[in-house]
Coordinates of C-alpha atoms in Angstrom, one line a residue:
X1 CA 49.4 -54.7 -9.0
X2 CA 46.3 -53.4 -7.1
X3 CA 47.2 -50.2 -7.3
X4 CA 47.6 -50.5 -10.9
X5 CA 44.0 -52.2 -11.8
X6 CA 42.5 -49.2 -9.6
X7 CA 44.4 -46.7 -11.6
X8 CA 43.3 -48.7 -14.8
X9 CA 39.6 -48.6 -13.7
X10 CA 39.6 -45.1 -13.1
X11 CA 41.1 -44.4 -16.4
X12 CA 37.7 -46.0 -18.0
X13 CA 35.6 -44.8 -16.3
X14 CA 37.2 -41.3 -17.0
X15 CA 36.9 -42.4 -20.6
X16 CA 33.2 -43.5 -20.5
X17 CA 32.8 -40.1 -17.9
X18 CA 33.9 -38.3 -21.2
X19 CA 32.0 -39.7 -23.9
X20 CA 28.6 -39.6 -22.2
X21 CA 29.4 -35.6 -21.7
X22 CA 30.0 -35.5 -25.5
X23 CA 27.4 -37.5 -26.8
X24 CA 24.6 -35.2 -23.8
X25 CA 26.2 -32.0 -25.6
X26 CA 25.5 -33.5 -29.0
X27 CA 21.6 -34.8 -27.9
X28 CA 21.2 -31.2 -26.3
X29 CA 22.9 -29.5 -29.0
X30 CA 20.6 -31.1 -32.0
X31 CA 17.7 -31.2 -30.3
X32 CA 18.0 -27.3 -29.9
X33 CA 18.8 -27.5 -33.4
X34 CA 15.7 -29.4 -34.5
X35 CA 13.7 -26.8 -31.9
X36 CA 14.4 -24.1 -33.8
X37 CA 13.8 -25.4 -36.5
X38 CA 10.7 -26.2 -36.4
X39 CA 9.6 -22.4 -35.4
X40 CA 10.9 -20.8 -38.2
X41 CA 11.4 -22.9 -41.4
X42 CA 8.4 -21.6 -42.7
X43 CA 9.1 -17.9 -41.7
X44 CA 6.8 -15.8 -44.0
X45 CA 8.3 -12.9 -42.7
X46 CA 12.3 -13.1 -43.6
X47 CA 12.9 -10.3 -46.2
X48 CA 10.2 -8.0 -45.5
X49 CA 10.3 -6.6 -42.3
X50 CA 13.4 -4.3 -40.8
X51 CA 16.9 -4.7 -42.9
X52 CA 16.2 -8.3 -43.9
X53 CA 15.6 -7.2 -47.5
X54 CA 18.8 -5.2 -47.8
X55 CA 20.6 -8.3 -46.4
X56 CA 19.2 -10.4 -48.7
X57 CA 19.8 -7.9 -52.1
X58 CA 23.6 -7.9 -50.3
X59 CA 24.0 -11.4 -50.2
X60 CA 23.1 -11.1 -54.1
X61 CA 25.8 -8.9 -55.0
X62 CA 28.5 -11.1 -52.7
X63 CA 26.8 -14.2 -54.8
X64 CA 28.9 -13.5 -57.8
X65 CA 25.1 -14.2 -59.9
X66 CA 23.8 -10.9 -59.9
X67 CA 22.4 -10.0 -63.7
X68 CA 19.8 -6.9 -64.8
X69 CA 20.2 -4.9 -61.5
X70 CA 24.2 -4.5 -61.7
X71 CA 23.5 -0.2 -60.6
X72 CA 21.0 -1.0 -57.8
X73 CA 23.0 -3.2 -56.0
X74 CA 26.4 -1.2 -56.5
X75 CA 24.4 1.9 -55.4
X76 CA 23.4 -0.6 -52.3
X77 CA 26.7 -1.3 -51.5
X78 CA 28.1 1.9 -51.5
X79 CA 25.1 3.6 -49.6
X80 CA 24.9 0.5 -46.9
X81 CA 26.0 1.2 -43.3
X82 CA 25.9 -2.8 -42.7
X83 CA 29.4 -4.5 -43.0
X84 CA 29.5 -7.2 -45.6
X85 CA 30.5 -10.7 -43.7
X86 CA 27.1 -11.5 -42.5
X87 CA 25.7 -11.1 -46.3
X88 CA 28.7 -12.4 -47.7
X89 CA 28.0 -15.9 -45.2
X90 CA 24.4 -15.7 -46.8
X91 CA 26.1 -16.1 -49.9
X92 CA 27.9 -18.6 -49.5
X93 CA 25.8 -21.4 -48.2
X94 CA 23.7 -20.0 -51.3
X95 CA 20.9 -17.8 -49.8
X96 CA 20.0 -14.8 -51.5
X97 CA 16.8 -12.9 -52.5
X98 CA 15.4 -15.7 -54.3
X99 CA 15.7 -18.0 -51.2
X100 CA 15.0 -16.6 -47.9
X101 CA 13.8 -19.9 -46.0
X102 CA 17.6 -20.7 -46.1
X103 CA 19.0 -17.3 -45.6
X104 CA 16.8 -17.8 -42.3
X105 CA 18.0 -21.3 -41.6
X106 CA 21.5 -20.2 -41.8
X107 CA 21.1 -17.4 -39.2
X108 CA 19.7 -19.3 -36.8
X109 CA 22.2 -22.2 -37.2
X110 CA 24.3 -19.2 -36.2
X111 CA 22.4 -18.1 -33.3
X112 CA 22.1 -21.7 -31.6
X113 CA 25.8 -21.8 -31.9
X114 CA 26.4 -18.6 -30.6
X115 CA 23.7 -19.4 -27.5
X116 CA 25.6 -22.5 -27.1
X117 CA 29.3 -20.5 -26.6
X118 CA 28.5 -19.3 -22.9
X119 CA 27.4 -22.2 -21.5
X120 CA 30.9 -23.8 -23.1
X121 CA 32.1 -20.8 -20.4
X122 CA 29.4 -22.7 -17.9
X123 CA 30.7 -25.8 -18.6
X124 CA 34.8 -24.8 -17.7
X125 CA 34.2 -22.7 -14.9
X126 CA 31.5 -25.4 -12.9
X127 CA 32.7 -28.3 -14.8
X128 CA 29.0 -29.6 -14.5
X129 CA 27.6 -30.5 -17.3
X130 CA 24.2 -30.7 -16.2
X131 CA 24.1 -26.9 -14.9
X132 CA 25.7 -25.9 -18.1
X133 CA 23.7 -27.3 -20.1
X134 CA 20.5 -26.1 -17.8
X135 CA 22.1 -22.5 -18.8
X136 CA 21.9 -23.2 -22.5
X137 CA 18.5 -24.7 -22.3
X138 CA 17.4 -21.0 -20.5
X139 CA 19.3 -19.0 -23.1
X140 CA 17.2 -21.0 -26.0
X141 CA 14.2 -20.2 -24.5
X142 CA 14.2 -16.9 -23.1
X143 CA 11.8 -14.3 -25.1
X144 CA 14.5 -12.4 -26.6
X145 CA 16.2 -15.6 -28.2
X146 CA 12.6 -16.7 -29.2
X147 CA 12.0 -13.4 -30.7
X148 CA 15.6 -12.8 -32.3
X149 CA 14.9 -16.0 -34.3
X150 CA 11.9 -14.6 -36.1
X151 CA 13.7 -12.6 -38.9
X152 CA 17.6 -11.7 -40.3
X153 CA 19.9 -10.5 -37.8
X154 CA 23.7 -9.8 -38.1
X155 CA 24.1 -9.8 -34.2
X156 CA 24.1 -13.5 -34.1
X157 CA 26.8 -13.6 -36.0
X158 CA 28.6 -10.9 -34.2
X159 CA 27.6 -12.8 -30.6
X160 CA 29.4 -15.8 -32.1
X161 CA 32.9 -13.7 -32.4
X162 CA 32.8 -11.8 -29.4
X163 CA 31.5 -14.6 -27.1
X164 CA 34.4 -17.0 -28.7
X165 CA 37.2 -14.0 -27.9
X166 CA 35.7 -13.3 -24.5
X167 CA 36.6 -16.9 -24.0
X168 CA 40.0 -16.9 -25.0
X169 CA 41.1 -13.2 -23.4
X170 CA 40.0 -14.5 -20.0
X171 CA 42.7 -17.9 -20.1
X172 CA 44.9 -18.3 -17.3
X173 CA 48.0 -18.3 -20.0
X174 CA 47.8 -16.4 -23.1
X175 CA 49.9 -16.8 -25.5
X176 CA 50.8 -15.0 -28.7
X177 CA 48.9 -17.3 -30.9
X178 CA 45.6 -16.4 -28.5
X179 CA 46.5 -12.7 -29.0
X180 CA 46.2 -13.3 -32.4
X181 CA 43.4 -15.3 -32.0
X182 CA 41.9 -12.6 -30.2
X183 CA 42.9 -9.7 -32.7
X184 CA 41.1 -11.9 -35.7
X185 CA 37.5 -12.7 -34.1
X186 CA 37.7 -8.6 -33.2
X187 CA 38.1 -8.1 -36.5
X188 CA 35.5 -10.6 -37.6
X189 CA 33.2 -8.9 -35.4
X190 CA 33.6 -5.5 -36.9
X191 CA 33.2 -6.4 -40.2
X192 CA 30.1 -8.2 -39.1
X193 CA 28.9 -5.1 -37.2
X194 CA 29.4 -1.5 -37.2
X195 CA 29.4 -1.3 -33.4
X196 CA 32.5 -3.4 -33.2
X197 CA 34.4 -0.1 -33.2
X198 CA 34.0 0.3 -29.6
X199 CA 35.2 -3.6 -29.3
X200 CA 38.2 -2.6 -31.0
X201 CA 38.9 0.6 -28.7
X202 CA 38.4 -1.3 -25.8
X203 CA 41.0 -4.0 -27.1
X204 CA 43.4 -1.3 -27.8
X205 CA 43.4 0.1 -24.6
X206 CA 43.7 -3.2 -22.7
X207 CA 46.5 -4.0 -24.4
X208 CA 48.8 -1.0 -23.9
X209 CA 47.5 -0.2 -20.4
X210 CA 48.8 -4.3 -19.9
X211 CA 51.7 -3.7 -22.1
X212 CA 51.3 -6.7 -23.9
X213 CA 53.6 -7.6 -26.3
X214 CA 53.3 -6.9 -29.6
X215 CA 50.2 -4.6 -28.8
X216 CA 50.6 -2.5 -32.0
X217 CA 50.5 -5.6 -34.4
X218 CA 47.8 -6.9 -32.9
X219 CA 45.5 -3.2 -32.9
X220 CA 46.5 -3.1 -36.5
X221 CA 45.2 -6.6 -37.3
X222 CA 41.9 -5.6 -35.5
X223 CA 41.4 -2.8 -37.3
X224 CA 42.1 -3.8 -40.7
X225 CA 38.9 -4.9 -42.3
X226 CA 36.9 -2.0 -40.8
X227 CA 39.0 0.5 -42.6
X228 CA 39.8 -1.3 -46.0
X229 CA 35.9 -1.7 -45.8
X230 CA 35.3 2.2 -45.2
X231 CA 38.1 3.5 -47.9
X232 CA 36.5 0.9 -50.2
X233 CA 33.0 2.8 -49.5
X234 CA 34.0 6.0 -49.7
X235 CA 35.9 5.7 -52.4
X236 CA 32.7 4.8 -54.9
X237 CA 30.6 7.5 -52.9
X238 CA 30.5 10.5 -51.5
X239 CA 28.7 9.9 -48.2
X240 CA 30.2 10.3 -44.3
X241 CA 30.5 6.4 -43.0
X242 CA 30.1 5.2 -39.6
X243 CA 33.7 5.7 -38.5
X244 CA 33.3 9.5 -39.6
X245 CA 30.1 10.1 -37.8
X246 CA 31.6 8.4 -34.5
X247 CA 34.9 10.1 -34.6
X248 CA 33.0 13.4 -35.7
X249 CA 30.7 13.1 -32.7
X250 CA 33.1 12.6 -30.3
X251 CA 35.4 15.3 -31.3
X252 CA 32.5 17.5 -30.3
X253 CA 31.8 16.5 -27.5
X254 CA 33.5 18.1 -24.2
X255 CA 35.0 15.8 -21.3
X256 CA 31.5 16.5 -19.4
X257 CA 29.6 15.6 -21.8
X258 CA 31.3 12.2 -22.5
X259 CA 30.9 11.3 -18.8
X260 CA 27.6 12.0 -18.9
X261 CA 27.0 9.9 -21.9
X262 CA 29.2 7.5 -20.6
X263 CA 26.7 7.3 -17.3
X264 CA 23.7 7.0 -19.6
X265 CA 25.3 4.4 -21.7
X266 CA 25.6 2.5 -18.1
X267 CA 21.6 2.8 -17.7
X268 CA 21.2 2.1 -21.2
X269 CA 22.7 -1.1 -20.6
X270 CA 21.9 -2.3 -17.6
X271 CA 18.1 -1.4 -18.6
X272 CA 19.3 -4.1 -21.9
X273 CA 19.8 -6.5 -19.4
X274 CA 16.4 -6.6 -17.6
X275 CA 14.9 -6.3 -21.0
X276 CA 16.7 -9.5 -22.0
X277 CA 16.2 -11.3 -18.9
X278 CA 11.9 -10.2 -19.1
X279 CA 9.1 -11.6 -20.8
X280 CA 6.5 -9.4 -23.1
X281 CA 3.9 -11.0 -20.3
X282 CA 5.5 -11.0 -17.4
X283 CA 4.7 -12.9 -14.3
X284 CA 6.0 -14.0 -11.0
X285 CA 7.5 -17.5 -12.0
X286 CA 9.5 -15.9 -15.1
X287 CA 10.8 -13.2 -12.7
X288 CA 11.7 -15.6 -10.5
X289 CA 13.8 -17.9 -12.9
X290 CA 15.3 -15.2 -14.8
X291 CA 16.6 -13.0 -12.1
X292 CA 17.7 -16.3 -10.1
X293 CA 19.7 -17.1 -14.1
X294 CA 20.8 -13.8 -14.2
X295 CA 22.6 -13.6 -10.4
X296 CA 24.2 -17.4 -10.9
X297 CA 25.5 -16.0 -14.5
X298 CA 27.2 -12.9 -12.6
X299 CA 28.5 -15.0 -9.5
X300 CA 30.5 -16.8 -12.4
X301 CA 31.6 -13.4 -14.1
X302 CA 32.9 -12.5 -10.7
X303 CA 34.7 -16.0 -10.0
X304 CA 36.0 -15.4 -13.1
X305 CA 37.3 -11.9 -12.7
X306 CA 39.1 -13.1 -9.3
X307 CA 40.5 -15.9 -10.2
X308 CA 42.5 -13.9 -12.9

């Protein structure tokens, strides 16, 4: 009987354990929310700087309420290198050209979302809710999520996918519903953004070089929306798309030269990351915070990596 009153009390206080992380997620989670917020509901600038205009005259044309302009926007379409789902999101929460305030409250909805998928990873691998959400906290604030808040990206939307399959590929036990899984948010990704290509050639190769099961169904379901999406475009014009320019440049390019593009890529990105992880005004403190964030992130890439 004793033994059964302990196992009962530790079975509340499990269940109260539980609900106190959910309800400190949720706090952390709408308070970032409201953050955010508050910094850019009255963006001026959303639709007049960088691609956010030809976002916004997409979003139009997936709104099914275009009238008077019919030519420019099919002329957009078929001219645009930007895939359609981020514009076609726009659309359907009901922000178009005439209302950019919520075309930019959408996005960043997005963005804290996305921020808030990695330190989900935190939160498995140290199962420490405090230190993971300590991690989101420093992803909200860092200069580059500051910054990337200001104005209409489709890379939020993209980070959401790719941080949600990066999740899933790296379970213990995956099963053919995760491949799928997997194979969709890739796909998602590349319709969101152009540069999802090289997601879907890494994917590829993983799976045949792991002879997964199945790998050919699941390359084809990656790879689906991209190419409708280009046959659809080239069909109404007569201009090279994105696929055509990478497979055309890589075609001419000799085994040396990919190597050493490959190595510049490398430097490329590894200079992203110390961009990412520096502040316009740089000083002492913030170097020491970020580059102490950035070596606890890797530690848990590396756990991660052995543990598989």
């Amino acid at each position: 009987m004793h033994e059964e009153n302990k196992i009962l009390v530790s079975d509340v206080h499990d269940s109260k354990n539980i609900k106190f992380t959910y309800l400190l997620f949720f706090f952390t989670f709408f308070s970032a929310c409201l953050f955010y917020y508050s910094i850019t509901f009255n963006d001026q600038l959303a639709g007049f700087n960088s691609d956010d205009a030809i976002y916004l005259l997409l979003s139009d044309l997936y709104s099914f309420k275009t009238a008077g302009h019919e030519t420019l926007y099919e002329l957009l379409r078929t001219t645009s290198y930007f895939p359609p789902l981020y514009p076609m999101v726009l659309a359907l929460f009901g922000a178009d050209s005439g209302n950019p305030a919520l075309a930019t409250n959408i996005t960043v909805a997005i963005q804290v979302i996305a921020l808030f998928i990695p330190a989900f990873w935190v939160y498995k691998k140290t199962n420490n809710i405090y230190v993971s959400l300590a991690s989101f906290i420093i992803f909200l604030i860092l200069p580059g999520s500051l910054i990337f808040s200001q104005e209409l990206w489709s890379e939020h939307l993209f980070m959401f996918f790719l941080y949600w399959c990066l999740i899933i590929i790296n379970y213990k036990q995956i099963n053919t519903k995760h491949w799928l899984s997997i194979a969709a948010l890739i796909a998602l990704a590349t319709f969101t953004r152009s540069i999802g290509i090289a997601l879907i050639i890494a994917f590829i190769f993983f799976l045949f070089a792991n002879r997964i099961r199945f790998a050919s169904l699941y390359s084809g379901i990656s790879l689906i929306p991209f190419i409708f999406w280009n046959i659809v475009r080239e069909s109404y014009f007569d201009r090279a798309s994105y696929l055509d320019t990478f497979l055309s440049t890589i075609s001419n390019l000799s085994y040396y030269q990919i190597f050493e593009l490959f190595i510049k890529k490398i430097t490329i990105l590894y200079q992203s990351v110390l961009w990412i992880f520096s502040s316009i005004q740089t000083n002492l403190f913030h170097q020491i915070i970020t580059n102490l964030f950035l070596l606890f992130f890797s530690t848990l890439i590396l756990i991660e990596l052995m543990d598989r």
